[in-house]
GROMACS .gro file of C-alpha atoms in nm:
model
  276
    1MET     CA    1   0.000   0.000   0.000
    2GLN     CA    2   0.131   0.345  -0.085
    3PRO     CA    3   0.165   0.555   0.231
    4ILE     CA    4   0.039   0.900   0.314
    5GLY     CA    5   0.349   1.117   0.355
    6LEU     CA    6   0.378   1.396   0.610
    7PHE     CA    7   0.664   1.631   0.696
    8ASP     CA    8   0.750   1.908   0.939
    9SER     CA    9   1.061   2.070   1.078
   10GLY     CA   10   1.052   1.835   1.372
   11ILE     CA   11   0.814   1.658   1.606
   12GLY     CA   12   0.527   1.906   1.577
   13GLY     CA   13   0.368   1.759   1.267
   14ILE     CA   14   0.314   1.431   1.451
   15THR     CA   15   0.015   1.609   1.609
   16VAL     CA   16  -0.129   1.607   1.255
   17LEU     CA   17  -0.024   1.246   1.195
   18ARG     CA   18  -0.207   1.155   1.517
   19GLU     CA   19  -0.532   1.298   1.379
   20VAL     CA   20  -0.484   1.134   1.039
   21ARG     CA   21  -0.425   0.805   1.221
   22ARG     CA   22  -0.749   0.845   1.417
   23ARG     CA   23  -0.951   0.921   1.105
   24LEU     CA   24  -0.781   0.674   0.869
   25PRO     CA   25  -0.648   0.394   1.092
   26GLU     CA   26  -0.592   0.148   0.806
   27GLU     CA   27  -0.365   0.380   0.603
   28ASP     CA   28   0.013   0.343   0.610
   29LEU     CA   29   0.179   0.666   0.725
   30LEU     CA   30   0.533   0.787   0.653
   31TYR     CA   31   0.650   1.090   0.852
   32LEU     CA   32   0.966   1.294   0.790
   33ALA     CA   33   1.094   1.510   1.077
   34ASP     CA   34   1.344   1.754   0.927
   35GLN     CA   35   1.515   1.820   1.259
   36ALA     CA   36   1.846   1.911   1.093
   37HIS     CA   37   1.682   2.229   0.960
   38CYS     CA   38   1.466   2.303   1.265
   39PRO     CA   39   1.333   2.560   1.333
   40TYR     CA   40   1.180   2.670   1.004
   41GLY     CA   41   1.034   2.992   1.148
   42PRO     CA   42   1.338   3.223   1.109
   43ARG     CA   43   1.432   3.099   0.760
   44PRO     CA   44   1.367   3.315   0.448
   45PRO     CA   45   1.095   3.208   0.199
   46ASP     CA   46   1.334   3.095  -0.077
   47GLU     CA   47   1.518   2.865   0.162
   48LEU     CA   48   1.191   2.729   0.301
   49ARG     CA   49   1.071   2.646  -0.050
   50ALA     CA   50   1.393   2.456  -0.123
   51ILE     CA   51   1.371   2.263   0.205
   52ALA     CA   52   1.003   2.182   0.153
   53ALA     CA   53   1.073   2.058  -0.201
   54ALA     CA   54   1.349   1.832  -0.069
   55CYS     CA   55   1.121   1.692   0.203
   56ALA     CA   56   0.834   1.633  -0.038
   57GLY     CA   57   1.068   1.476  -0.293
   58TRP     CA   58   1.207   1.240  -0.027
   59LEU     CA   59   0.855   1.122   0.063
   60ILE     CA   60   0.745   1.088  -0.300
   61GLU     CA   61   1.055   0.883  -0.385
   62ARG     CA   62   0.943   0.642  -0.114
   63GLY     CA   63   0.599   0.601  -0.266
   64ALA     CA   64   0.385   0.864  -0.093
   65LYS     CA   65   0.054   0.899  -0.278
   66LEU     CA   66  -0.039   1.219  -0.096
   67VAL     CA   67   0.178   1.462   0.098
   68VAL     CA   68   0.066   1.657   0.404
   69VAL     CA   69   0.272   1.969   0.469
   70ALA     CA   70   0.225   1.931   0.845
   71CYS     CA   71   0.380   2.269   0.919
   72ASN     CA   72   0.217   2.612   0.910
   73THR     CA   73   0.544   2.786   0.823
   74ALA     CA   74   0.621   2.555   0.528
   75SER     CA   75   0.260   2.569   0.409
   76ALA     CA   76   0.263   2.947   0.405
   77ALA     CA   77   0.595   2.965   0.219
   78ALA     CA   78   0.591   2.664  -0.010
   79LEU     CA   79   0.251   2.502  -0.071
   80THR     CA   80   0.190   2.673  -0.406
   81ASP     CA   81   0.546   2.595  -0.518
   82LEU     CA   82   0.512   2.229  -0.418
   83ARG     CA   83   0.195   2.187  -0.623
   84ARG     CA   84   0.376   2.336  -0.922
   85ARG     CA   85   0.685   2.116  -0.879
   86PHE     CA   86   0.491   1.792  -0.824
   87PRO     CA   87   0.169   1.828  -1.027
   88ASP     CA   88   0.078   1.459  -1.004
   89ILE     CA   89   0.079   1.450  -0.623
   90PRO     CA   90  -0.202   1.597  -0.411
   91PHE     CA   91  -0.080   1.819  -0.128
   92VAL     CA   92  -0.271   1.912   0.187
   93GLY     CA   93  -0.136   2.205   0.385
   94MET     CA   94  -0.201   2.373   0.716
   95VAL     CA   95  -0.443   2.666   0.733
   96PRO     CA   96  -0.472   2.840   1.072
   97PRO     CA   97  -0.832   2.782   1.195
   98VAL     CA   98  -0.929   3.150   1.195
   99LYS     CA   99  -1.271   3.074   1.042
  100PRO     CA  100  -1.399   2.858   1.332
  101ALA     CA  101  -1.228   3.089   1.579
  102ALA     CA  102  -1.417   3.390   1.439
  103ALA     CA  103  -1.741   3.190   1.449
  104HIS     CA  104  -1.698   3.085   1.812
  105THR     CA  105  -1.559   3.397   1.981
  106ARG     CA  106  -1.793   3.569   2.224
  107SER     CA  107  -1.566   3.863   2.299
  108GLY     CA  108  -1.503   3.946   1.934
  109VAL     CA  109  -1.127   3.905   1.982
  110VAL     CA  110  -0.926   3.609   1.849
  111GLY     CA  111  -0.559   3.549   1.928
  112VAL     CA  112  -0.313   3.372   1.699
  113LEU     CA  113   0.010   3.212   1.821
  114ALA     CA  114   0.249   3.139   1.534
  115THR     CA  115   0.608   3.149   1.414
  116PRO     CA  116   0.742   3.475   1.270
  117ALA     CA  117   0.747   3.327   0.918
  118THR     CA  118   0.381   3.221   0.937
  119LEU     CA  119   0.279   3.567   1.055
  120ALA     CA  120   0.479   3.728   0.772
  121GLY     CA  121   0.326   3.508   0.501
  122ASP     CA  122   0.032   3.581   0.275
  123LEU     CA  123  -0.164   3.270   0.376
  124LEU     CA  124  -0.255   3.387   0.726
  125ARG     CA  125  -0.331   3.739   0.601
  126ASP     CA  126  -0.561   3.600   0.334
  127VAL     CA  127  -0.741   3.376   0.585
  128ILE     CA  128  -0.792   3.667   0.822
  129ASP     CA  129  -0.913   3.897   0.544
  130HIS     CA  130  -1.156   3.635   0.418
  131TRP     CA  131  -1.291   3.485   0.739
  132ALA     CA  132  -1.243   3.725   1.030
  133ASN     CA  133  -1.577   3.894   0.950
  134GLY     CA  134  -1.524   4.199   1.164
  135VAL     CA  135  -1.362   4.005   1.448
  136ARG     CA  136  -1.042   4.157   1.583
  137VAL     CA  137  -0.747   3.923   1.531
  138VAL     CA  138  -0.441   3.976   1.751
  139SER     CA  139  -0.132   3.791   1.626
  140GLN     CA  140   0.164   3.697   1.844
  141ALA     CA  141   0.497   3.566   1.715
  142CYS     CA  142   0.654   3.302   1.939
  143PRO     CA  143   1.029   3.285   1.869
  144GLY     CA  144   1.208   3.017   2.069
  145LEU     CA  145   0.903   2.808   2.152
  146VAL     CA  146   0.961   2.543   1.886
  147GLU     CA  147   1.318   2.499   2.007
  148HIS     CA  148   1.199   2.431   2.363
  149ILE     CA  149   0.954   2.169   2.236
  150GLU     CA  150   1.216   2.000   2.017
  151GLU     CA  151   1.447   1.980   2.318
  152GLY     CA  152   1.168   1.817   2.520
  153VAL     CA  153   1.165   2.106   2.767
  154PHE     CA  154   0.792   2.122   2.840
  155ASP     CA  155   0.756   2.206   3.208
  156SER     CA  156   1.067   2.410   3.273
  157PRO     CA  157   1.051   2.762   3.420
  158ALA     CA  158   1.204   2.894   3.096
  159THR     CA  159   0.924   2.744   2.886
  160THR     CA  160   0.663   2.883   3.125
  161VAL     CA  161   0.819   3.229   3.099
  162LEU     CA  162   0.806   3.213   2.719
  163LEU     CA  163   0.446   3.095   2.714
  164ARG     CA  164   0.339   3.365   2.956
  165ARG     CA  165   0.520   3.630   2.749
  166TYR     CA  166   0.329   3.526   2.437
  167VAL     CA  167  -0.012   3.437   2.580
  168VAL     CA  168  -0.077   3.712   2.836
  169PRO     CA  169  -0.090   3.995   2.575
  170LEU     CA  170  -0.364   3.802   2.391
  171LEU     CA  171  -0.564   3.762   2.711
  172ASP     CA  172  -0.510   4.128   2.799
  173ALA     CA  173  -0.646   4.219   2.455
  174GLY     CA  174  -0.966   4.030   2.536
  175ALA     CA  175  -0.912   3.712   2.332
  176ASP     CA  176  -1.143   3.430   2.438
  177THR     CA  177  -1.032   3.206   2.150
  178ILE     CA  178  -0.669   3.134   2.062
  179VAL     CA  179  -0.556   2.974   1.737
  180LEU     CA  180  -0.252   2.746   1.761
  181GLY     CA  181  -0.081   2.845   1.437
  182CYS     CA  182   0.208   2.597   1.462
  183THR     CA  183   0.181   2.220   1.476
  184HIS     CA  184   0.430   2.210   1.764
  185TYR     CA  185   0.210   2.415   1.997
  186PRO     CA  186  -0.055   2.146   2.071
  187LEU     CA  187   0.224   1.954   2.245
  188LEU     CA  188   0.207   2.225   2.512
  189LEU     CA  189  -0.170   2.204   2.562
  190PRO     CA  190  -0.150   2.124   2.937
  191GLN     CA  191   0.079   2.421   2.996
  192LEU     CA  192  -0.134   2.648   2.777
  193ARG     CA  193  -0.453   2.540   2.951
  194ALA     CA  194  -0.299   2.617   3.290
  195LEU     CA  195  -0.225   2.971   3.169
  196VAL     CA  196  -0.552   3.056   2.993
  197GLY     CA  197  -0.802   2.875   3.216
  198ASP     CA  198  -1.110   2.684   3.112
  199ASP     CA  199  -1.302   2.973   2.954
  200VAL     CA  200  -1.061   3.030   2.664
  201ARG     CA  201  -1.097   2.807   2.357
  202LEU     CA  202  -0.773   2.669   2.207
  203LEU     CA  203  -0.806   2.572   1.841
  204ASP     CA  204  -0.580   2.331   1.651
  205ALA     CA  205  -0.609   2.278   1.273
  206ALA     CA  206  -0.505   1.912   1.280
  207PRO     CA  207  -0.858   1.758   1.287
  208ALA     CA  208  -0.963   1.967   0.985
  209VAL     CA  209  -0.646   1.864   0.799
  210ALA     CA  210  -0.718   1.496   0.867
  211GLN     CA  211  -1.072   1.547   0.738
  212ARG     CA  212  -0.934   1.705   0.419
  213VAL     CA  213  -0.692   1.415   0.369
  214ALA     CA  214  -0.980   1.169   0.396
  215GLN     CA  215  -1.182   1.376   0.148
  216VAL     CA  216  -0.900   1.388  -0.109
  217LEU     CA  217  -0.846   1.012  -0.086
  218HIS     CA  218  -1.218   0.950  -0.129
  219GLU     CA  219  -1.242   1.185  -0.428
  220ARG     CA  220  -0.956   1.000  -0.599
  221GLY     CA  221  -1.089   0.657  -0.519
  222TRP     CA  222  -0.787   0.572  -0.309
  223THR     CA  223  -0.976   0.436  -0.010
  224GLY     CA  224  -1.044   0.065  -0.014
  225ALA     CA  225  -1.288  -0.148   0.177
  226PRO     CA  226  -1.214  -0.162   0.551
  227THR     CA  227  -0.988  -0.450   0.642
  228GLY     CA  228  -0.977  -0.407   1.018
  229THR     CA  229  -0.597  -0.418   1.006
  230PRO     CA  230  -0.415  -0.108   1.132
  231GLY     CA  231  -0.177   0.055   0.887
  232SER     CA  232   0.190   0.098   0.962
  233VAL     CA  233   0.353   0.415   1.100
  234THR     CA  234   0.713   0.485   0.999
  235TYR     CA  235   0.918   0.785   1.108
  236ALA     CA  236   1.237   0.924   0.957
  237THR     CA  237   1.446   1.214   1.079
  238THR     CA  238   1.732   1.422   0.945
  239GLY     CA  239   1.837   1.458   1.308
  240ASP     CA  240   1.893   1.200   1.582
  241PRO     CA  241   1.658   0.899   1.554
  242VAL     CA  242   1.715   0.801   1.918
  243ARG     CA  243   1.612   1.146   2.043
  244LEU     CA  244   1.304   1.152   1.819
  245ALA     CA  245   1.197   0.807   1.939
  246ASP     CA  246   1.238   0.925   2.299
  247LEU     CA  247   1.017   1.230   2.239
  248ILE     CA  248   0.750   1.017   2.071
  249ASP     CA  249   0.747   0.787   2.375
  250ARG     CA  250   0.742   1.071   2.626
  251LEU     CA  251   0.451   1.244   2.453
  252ASP     CA  252   0.255   0.922   2.397
  253LEU     CA  253   0.238   0.982   2.022
  254PRO     CA  254   0.168   0.698   1.774
  255ARG     CA  255   0.452   0.446   1.790
  256GLY     CA  256   0.651   0.338   1.488
  257GLN     CA  257   0.997   0.256   1.362
  258VAL     CA  258   1.232   0.558   1.351
  259GLU     CA  259   1.495   0.575   1.076
  260PRO     CA  260   1.762   0.824   0.967
  261ALA     CA  261   1.708   1.037   0.655
  262VAL     CA  262   1.932   1.260   0.444
  263LEU     CA  263   1.808   1.547   0.228
  264GLU     CA  264   2.000   1.685  -0.066
  265GLY     CA  265   2.029   2.042  -0.195
  266CYS     CA  266   1.827   2.235   0.060
  267GLY     CA  267   2.062   2.460   0.251
  268ALA     CA  268   2.285   2.430   0.553
  269PRO     CA  269   2.138   2.221   0.833
  270HIS     CA  270   2.142   2.315   1.196
  271GLY     CA  271   1.974   2.151   1.490
  272PRO     CA  272   1.773   2.336   1.752
  273ARG     CA  273   1.980   2.537   1.995
  274HIS     CA  274   2.044   2.391   2.336
  275ILE     CA  275   1.785   2.495   2.594
  276ALA     CA  276   1.919   2.526   2.944
   0.00000   0.00000   0.00000
């Protein structure tokens, strides 16, 4: 069976894989964590497009029938380019869930947490222009947060300080709904919930992405009769497979074999900085 391919700069996109797994349990999944180039957020658009093309090409060479760009930053910078480069492969990207946020807010203020590159891209601006419908959208860049997550530093005082720095201005502005505009951020849901309380809605795009994947497969006739047999989950990383496997275990994400991967022609790699 040809797998569904997914990629992100690191572990964050596994939050999307988790939702695809729940919705399509019999599909084989192949996930590429490009940890050698993590984080994507500070990188310029041209470099992001080259990295995304290398990731997509790696998955397609291994038989992926559909590719999920499980990263808001890469989707904003590269989704159009990927569809042009690989016209025979359907791509599903991340769209920050501003539409449901605008529909659900009671205060009329929606917050968006995202990487600097996502906030600078046209995709988020277009979504806000099209769907905000008079709702005030307050955006907050979160530099450094992805690095903390990739290092597995979830409950440290430093991570709490960062979260508070980014979340409190949204609450002070009156936001009662906060969009998680990076696939890494749902991995901090317990910490976020402790900060915002029970009255603030936290929205993640992953369930909608999984629904879109299922729709595309159905439209193309790529879904067979249910077999009752779970599909396989395989991970690959351009970083350290042992460290990725440890993070997957610690976060109780779907288990699978973890393999090394090498990408060609996509810029100088660097791992996430050390978090004290």
